[in-house]
Amino acid sequence: MTKTIDITELCLRDAHQSLLATRMAMEDMVPACADIDQAGYWSVECWGGATFDACIRFLNEDPWERLRQFRTLLPNSRLQMLLRGQNLLGYRHYEDSVVDRFVDRAAVNGMDVFRIFDALNDIRNIRHSVQAVRRNGKHAQGTICYTVSPLHTTETFVEMAERLVELGCDSICLKDMAALLKPQAAFDIVKGIKTRCGEAVRIHVHTHATTGVTLVSLMKAIEAGADCVDTAISSLSLGPGHNPTESLVAMLDGTGFQATLDKDRLHRIKNHFAALRPRYQAFMSNIIGVETDIFDSQIPGGMISNMESQLKQQGAGDRLEEVFFEVPRVREDAGFPPLVTPSSQIVGTQAVFNVLMGRYKVMSSEFADLMLGYYGKTPGERDPEVLAMAAAQAHKPAILERPADLLKPEWEALQTAACALPGCDSSEEDVLTYAMFPQVAPGFFGKRAQGPLNLGRDPEAAAPASAGGAPTGAQSGDKALR
Amino acid sequence: MTKTIDITELCLRDAHQSLLATRMAMEDMVPACADIDQAGYWSVECWGGATFDACIRFLNEDPWERLRQFRTLLPNSRLQMLLRGQNLLGYRHYEDSVVDRFVDRAAVNGMDVFRIFDALNDIRNIRHSVQAVRRNGKHAQGTICYTVSPLHTTETFVEMAERLVELGCDSICLKDMAALLKPQAAFDIVKGIKTRCGEAVRIHVHTHATTGVTLVSLMKAIEAGADCVDTAISSLSLGPGHNPTESLVAMLDGTGFQATLDKDRLHRIKNHFAALRPRYQAFMSNIIGVETDIFDSQIPGGMISNMESQLKQQGAGDRLEEVFFEVPRVREDAGFPPLVTPSSQIVGTQAVFNVLMGRYKVMSSEFADLMLGYYGKTPGERDPEVLAMAAAQAHKPAILERPADLLKPEWEALQTAACALPGCDSSEEDVLTYAMFPQVAPGFFGKRAQGPLNLGRDPEAAAPASAGGAPTGAQSGDKALR
Ligand SMILES: [Co+2]
Ligand SMILES: [Co+2]
């Protein structure tokens, strides 16, 4: 009996987020949608993550309108989004009624599958979104961020899965944003979850391709019982992106597993994005091929470049090696958070501060918040001395509550502020846009009527210019690009 | 019990052959050799294949001197080469005494492991080289070219392995030059060979990365009992090249298999080639990422570009689609040869002829030779009508003998011709160089004294120039580059 493995296609969201700095314009995705809709995917990830931010900051595109267009263009598909739990798509914790409204509006506008994660794997930051999704009758996918540390064992991941199932999640996602998931670990965790939670619990596996091993990890996850894996069409795959959809299909031939996708449609989707990709050269990730250093350093590539530029700004570009040694110490002091947005930036910046100014002599307010529990609970014990220093420097106490429990109802204030902005249409969607990006939304509302920008450039026209991302088109003065 | 998997490193031969058109200069490899020698590889492939030709045609480098240098620089390593059986490194069949002398001189100059294959998998074309290697007390690796056709089953590959073992081969290589080897096929073939020939028979697996699935195939081959797999250091890997060495090592973590390589040395080797690779930009393969079309078309990428340029020369660039349909018919008429050099070019060119001038109205002399058995026996029956047309057009009969059996002793004539050339030093090595490349050797002998060329260019110096491979350095007039 051949088991059919479901596939989630990432080309409309994470693939261009990972490879092209989330810059792909909606109009460049539209022509591929008919084939994507009919190719036989289990779901199509097309919204959330950084796309919302990129839409209003760079593309002058209404992200809600983008969602509605996808709903129209992909009538037979499950639309899927990535949601940062209590952070929604923004960078702070929101009070529960804001979470409710966000999920409601996403569902009403067409979202089907909500993949919900928290950077610290603090399940309390996931719970309310899951409940909101279930209340809307949509698919709530509870997500485990995979990371490597002395505290993260197969058992801890299996336990987290168990708790997500108890929350009422419709499926579990094992999410490996840094391509750290090796084949045996993938097998053990998936097997562990199936054994503990029952074969009927759906498991999805999300990996990136950066380290070159994760297609093997997907094979092992499938052998262990995974039900669905995430891939991106080959012309938008690999490097810091994902494993190629067509390779996944070919990999399964004869194995007792199969992916029943329409090859002709895959071929057309591939050709569409292959032709398009060079237009986004200016935004393309520098990483091509594979990068396995992260297995030893545990420091994701994006985090390294951040720290490098911070050091250079301080005239200390030669001290990166010291920072590399400091990162694991800071991570340990903070109780081994997974290194994923935003914890990777917070830990990295503090490591830079420690090297330049002495250990914890100066603490970023974000790092103090992380130590004091304002992002949630980190997996391990936090260092008591560093915790005390954080409380002293931030002039506030450590908390044990769920961070959102400290927030007062905020919807009305958000609504009042948003509706006062020129160009705001007073819809709940606009209020939510403002709530998540209060700095960016006013500018976006003001020029929304000018219509979307397409930052893609004809590669031949782009060739003589110097590197950089100057947009083409009538609205090339868009200051948000800077 | 963790089984140690041996690794053959390809960076000094197949990796730059596949990615950089075999153009890497010896001086650019020298600094990496100390680390390569100590990293713990089972063998280091560094000679043979297209390197011999490239040395004398493009690099003004004596390939025998290159071998002696590797012997000195890699004192602790098994040196490995790729040998095309009775073709040696040239493009015709050689009489047995020439094969003997070539193998003798390669062994004397330092070669340890001879990977011997025939493009048609005709074991008669492999036999004499294997005997010569064994007479020299070196490692003879009998090679199976993996291909896909109605005639190529697990059973046929296992049978071929059995015959290679009977020949006295020290190990078997399953060689997948087109990245067609899917995971289950890899498992079945390796398992089949181990079952039929015994667990003690060493199996090596060589794959390319083109289709994106073959790291999984290596995993499955290892699970089935493969003893050694081929990889290339990450900075010279992927695309039409190979799977990255570091990813292979990481892949095995915790699986019950391990590769015991020195990670610090791998890191230095990686950095060395990462810094070097941009210097060879002009020669770099256009293929990046993965290409899975070949699974359906069975037509390797290099063959497509050849056929495309042949069509364009005839003003028929729009007829590629017709040629795609013709290739499998020609291949079937010829008895399903594997599509690998030189059979891929022979079949491809004939398909172009058929489309442009009618089926077999004009036959290339090479295709006639293929039909008539002058390359050896193709796996299946050849079409009798096409066979008759070949005999009529070529004015010669079909043969059943081993092609080399028709050859008269030729060493003395080769020696006389070579020694008459200005610059030939009358060594057996020089005679062999002439024997294999009679068109190129005279020019090489004449300017050998000028010393090696390095075709690498500083990427910044190269940037303003138009595309193309003009060399830098004092000898930039080298006409062989054209
Ligand atoms: Co991702
Ligand atoms: Co090869």
mmCIF file with all atom_site columns, C-alpha atoms in Angstrom, chain A residues 182-185 188 211-216 219-220 223 234 237-238 244 246-248 250-256 263 267 270-271 277 288-293 295-296, chain B residues 182-185 188 211-216 219-220 223 234 237-238 244 246-248 250-256 263 267 270-271 277 288-293 295-296:
data_model
loop_
_atom_site.group_PDB
_atom_site.id
_atom_site.type_symbol
_atom_site.label_atom_id
_atom_site.label_alt_id
_atom_site.label_comp_id
_atom_site.label_asym_id
_atom_site.label_entity_id
_atom_site.label_seq_id
_atom_site.pdbx_PDB_ins_code
_atom_site.Cartn_x
_atom_site.Cartn_y
_atom_site.Cartn_z
_atom_site.occupancy
_atom_site.B_iso_or_equiv
_atom_site.pdbx_formal_charge
_atom_site.auth_seq_id
_atom_site.auth_comp_id
_atom_site.auth_asym_id
_atom_site.auth_atom_id
_atom_site.pdbx_PDB_model_num
ATOM 1  C CA . LYS A 1 182 ? 19.171 16.253 10.751  1.00 0.00 ? 182 LYS A CA 1
ATOM 2  C CA . PRO A 1 183 ? 17.621 13.056 9.400   1.00 0.00 ? 183 PRO A CA 1
ATOM 3  C CA . GLN A 1 184 ? 17.746 10.954 12.556  1.00 0.00 ? 184 GLN A CA 1
ATOM 4  C CA . ALA A 1 185 ? 16.361 13.776 14.708  1.00 0.00 ? 185 ALA A CA 1
ATOM 5  C CA . ASP A 1 188 ? 12.914 10.364 16.198  1.00 0.00 ? 188 ASP A CA 1
ATOM 6  C CA . THR A 1 211 ? 22.656 23.058 5.287   1.00 0.00 ? 211 THR A CA 1
ATOM 7  C CA . GLY A 1 212 ? 21.991 20.648 2.422   1.00 0.00 ? 212 GLY A CA 1
ATOM 8  C CA . VAL A 1 213 ? 20.725 17.722 4.522   1.00 0.00 ? 213 VAL A CA 1
ATOM 9  C CA . THR A 1 214 ? 17.068 18.454 5.030   1.00 0.00 ? 214 THR A CA 1
ATOM 10 C CA . LEU A 1 215 ? 15.638 16.643 2.016   1.00 0.00 ? 215 LEU A CA 1
ATOM 11 C CA . VAL A 1 216 ? 17.033 13.543 3.680   1.00 0.00 ? 216 VAL A CA 1
ATOM 12 C CA . MET A 1 219 ? 12.553 11.384 3.812   1.00 0.00 ? 219 MET A CA 1
ATOM 13 C CA . LYS A 1 220 ? 13.187 10.210 7.356   1.00 0.00 ? 220 LYS A CA 1
ATOM 14 C CA . GLU A 1 223 ? 9.332  7.120  7.019   1.00 0.00 ? 223 GLU A CA 1
ATOM 15 C CA . SER A 1 234 ? 12.456 24.261 -7.900  1.00 0.00 ? 234 SER A CA 1
ATOM 16 C CA . SER A 1 237 ? 14.135 26.741 -3.961  1.00 0.00 ? 237 SER A CA 1
ATOM 17 C CA . LEU A 1 238 ? 17.422 25.895 -2.231  1.00 0.00 ? 238 LEU A CA 1
ATOM 18 C CA . PRO A 1 244 ? 12.431 21.653 -4.382  1.00 0.00 ? 244 PRO A CA 1
ATOM 19 C CA . GLU A 1 246 ? 9.845  18.303 -7.943  1.00 0.00 ? 246 GLU A CA 1
ATOM 20 C CA . SER A 1 247 ? 12.782 16.645 -6.156  1.00 0.00 ? 247 SER A CA 1
ATOM 21 C CA . LEU A 1 248 ? 10.513 15.646 -3.283  1.00 0.00 ? 248 LEU A CA 1
ATOM 22 C CA . ALA A 1 250 ? 10.940 12.176 -7.512  1.00 0.00 ? 250 ALA A CA 1
ATOM 23 C CA . MET A 1 251 ? 12.523 11.129 -4.221  1.00 0.00 ? 251 MET A CA 1
ATOM 24 C CA . LEU A 1 252 ? 9.442  9.137  -3.244  1.00 0.00 ? 252 LEU A CA 1
ATOM 25 C CA . ASP A 1 253 ? 9.265  7.026  -6.437  1.00 0.00 ? 253 ASP A CA 1
ATOM 26 C CA . GLY A 1 254 ? 9.058  3.396  -5.541  1.00 0.00 ? 254 GLY A CA 1
ATOM 27 C CA . THR A 1 255 ? 9.482  3.923  -1.818  1.00 0.00 ? 255 THR A CA 1
ATOM 28 C CA . GLY A 1 256 ? 5.991  3.031  -0.640  1.00 0.00 ? 256 GLY A CA 1
ATOM 29 C CA . LYS A 1 263 ? 3.804  17.202 -13.142 1.00 0.00 ? 263 LYS A CA 1
ATOM 30 C CA . HIS A 1 267 ? 6.572  22.374 -14.824 1.00 0.00 ? 267 HIS A CA 1
ATOM 31 C CA . LYS A 1 270 ? 8.594  26.283 -12.312 1.00 0.00 ? 270 LYS A CA 1
ATOM 32 C CA . ASN A 1 271 ? 8.972  28.045 -15.649 1.00 0.00 ? 271 ASN A CA 1
ATOM 33 C CA . ARG A 1 277 ? 13.477 35.399 -10.487 1.00 0.00 ? 277 ARG A CA 1
ATOM 34 C CA . ILE A 1 288 ? 23.875 30.012 -2.712  1.00 0.00 ? 288 ILE A CA 1
ATOM 35 C CA . GLY A 1 289 ? 24.844 26.432 -2.312  1.00 0.00 ? 289 GLY A CA 1
ATOM 36 C CA . VAL A 1 290 ? 24.969 25.098 1.212   1.00 0.00 ? 290 VAL A CA 1
ATOM 37 C CA . GLU A 1 291 ? 26.322 26.368 4.497   1.00 0.00 ? 291 GLU A CA 1
ATOM 38 C CA . THR A 1 292 ? 26.998 23.774 7.160   1.00 0.00 ? 292 THR A CA 1
ATOM 39 C CA . ASP A 1 293 ? 28.870 25.971 9.663   1.00 0.00 ? 293 ASP A CA 1
ATOM 40 C CA . PHE A 1 295 ? 25.671 22.941 12.723  1.00 0.00 ? 295 PHE A CA 1
ATOM 41 C CA . ASP A 1 296 ? 28.679 23.802 14.883  1.00 0.00 ? 296 ASP A CA 1
ATOM 42 C CA . LYS B 1 182 ? 16.505 7.777  -7.096  1.00 0.00 ? 182 LYS B CA 1
ATOM 43 C CA . PRO B 1 183 ? 16.622 6.648  -3.475  1.00 0.00 ? 183 PRO B CA 1
ATOM 44 C CA . GLN B 1 184 ? 14.732 3.375  -3.815  1.00 0.00 ? 184 GLN B CA 1
ATOM 45 C CA . ALA B 1 185 ? 16.710 2.328  -6.904  1.00 0.00 ? 185 ALA B CA 1
ATOM 46 C CA . ASP B 1 188 ? 17.626 -1.958 -4.343  1.00 0.00 ? 188 ASP B CA 1
ATOM 47 C CA . THR B 1 211 ? 18.169 16.621 -9.814  1.00 0.00 ? 211 THR B CA 1
ATOM 48 C CA . GLY B 1 212 ? 18.292 17.399 -6.109  1.00 0.00 ? 212 GLY B CA 1
ATOM 49 C CA . VAL B 1 213 ? 17.443 13.901 -4.840  1.00 0.00 ? 213 VAL B CA 1
ATOM 50 C CA . THR B 1 214 ? 20.752 12.104 -4.773  1.00 0.00 ? 214 THR B CA 1
ATOM 51 C CA . LEU B 1 215 ? 21.849 12.906 -1.231  1.00 0.00 ? 215 LEU B CA 1
ATOM 52 C CA . VAL B 1 216 ? 18.777 10.922 -0.246  1.00 0.00 ? 216 VAL B CA 1
ATOM 53 C CA . MET B 1 219 ? 21.496 7.732  2.434   1.00 0.00 ? 219 MET B CA 1
ATOM 54 C CA . LYS B 1 220 ? 19.517 4.803  1.032   1.00 0.00 ? 220 LYS B CA 1
ATOM 55 C CA . GLU B 1 223 ? 21.387 1.845  4.534   1.00 0.00 ? 223 GLU B CA 1
ATOM 56 C CA . SER B 1 234 ? 30.630 22.286 -0.223  1.00 0.00 ? 234 SER B CA 1
ATOM 57 C CA . SER B 1 237 ? 29.419 21.222 -4.896  1.00 0.00 ? 237 SER B CA 1
ATOM 58 C CA . LEU B 1 238 ? 25.816 21.088 -6.122  1.00 0.00 ? 238 LEU B CA 1
ATOM 59 C CA . PRO B 1 244 ? 28.543 18.447 -0.360  1.00 0.00 ? 244 PRO B CA 1
ATOM 60 C CA . GLU B 1 246 ? 29.995 18.428 4.963   1.00 0.00 ? 246 GLU B CA 1
ATOM 61 C CA . SER B 1 247 ? 26.295 17.731 4.402   1.00 0.00 ? 247 SER B CA 1
ATOM 62 C CA . LEU B 1 248 ? 27.008 14.020 4.006   1.00 0.00 ? 248 LEU B CA 1
ATOM 63 C CA . ALA B 1 250 ? 26.061 15.887 9.070   1.00 0.00 ? 250 ALA B CA 1
ATOM 64 C CA . MET B 1 251 ? 23.412 13.675 7.477   1.00 0.00 ? 251 MET B CA 1
ATOM 65 C CA . LEU B 1 252 ? 24.803 10.581 9.176   1.00 0.00 ? 252 LEU B CA 1
ATOM 66 C CA . ASP B 1 253 ? 24.754 11.981 12.733  1.00 0.00 ? 253 ASP B CA 1
ATOM 67 C CA . GLY B 1 254 ? 22.983 9.576  15.008  1.00 0.00 ? 254 GLY B CA 1
ATOM 68 C CA . THR B 1 255 ? 21.934 7.183  12.254  1.00 0.00 ? 255 THR B CA 1
ATOM 69 C CA . GLY B 1 256 ? 24.153 4.231  13.097  1.00 0.00 ? 256 GLY B CA 1
ATOM 70 C CA . LYS B 1 263 ? 35.852 18.995 10.457  1.00 0.00 ? 263 LYS B CA 1
ATOM 71 C CA . HIS B 1 267 ? 36.418 23.895 6.869   1.00 0.00 ? 267 HIS B CA 1
ATOM 72 C CA . LYS B 1 270 ? 35.953 24.698 1.894   1.00 0.00 ? 270 LYS B CA 1
ATOM 73 C CA . ASN B 1 271 ? 37.303 28.182 2.468   1.00 0.00 ? 271 ASN B CA 1
ATOM 74 C CA . ARG B 1 277 ? 35.733 29.701 -7.334  1.00 0.00 ? 277 ARG B CA 1
ATOM 75 C CA . ILE B 1 288 ? 22.459 26.357 -10.557 1.00 0.00 ? 288 ILE B CA 1
ATOM 76 C CA . GLY B 1 289 ? 19.819 24.935 -8.342  1.00 0.00 ? 289 GLY B CA 1
ATOM 77 C CA . VAL B 1 290 ? 18.212 21.722 -9.486  1.00 0.00 ? 290 VAL B CA 1
ATOM 78 C CA . GLU B 1 291 ? 16.851 20.442 -12.784 1.00 0.00 ? 291 GLU B CA 1
ATOM 79 C CA . THR B 1 292 ? 14.377 17.586 -12.574 1.00 0.00 ? 292 THR B CA 1
ATOM 80 C CA . ASP B 1 293 ? 13.218 17.545 -16.214 1.00 0.00 ? 293 ASP B CA 1
ATOM 81 C CA . PHE B 1 295 ? 13.716 12.344 -14.967 1.00 0.00 ? 295 PHE B CA 1
ATOM 82 C CA . ASP B 1 296 ? 11.061 12.506 -17.671 1.00 0.00 ? 296 ASP B CA 1
#
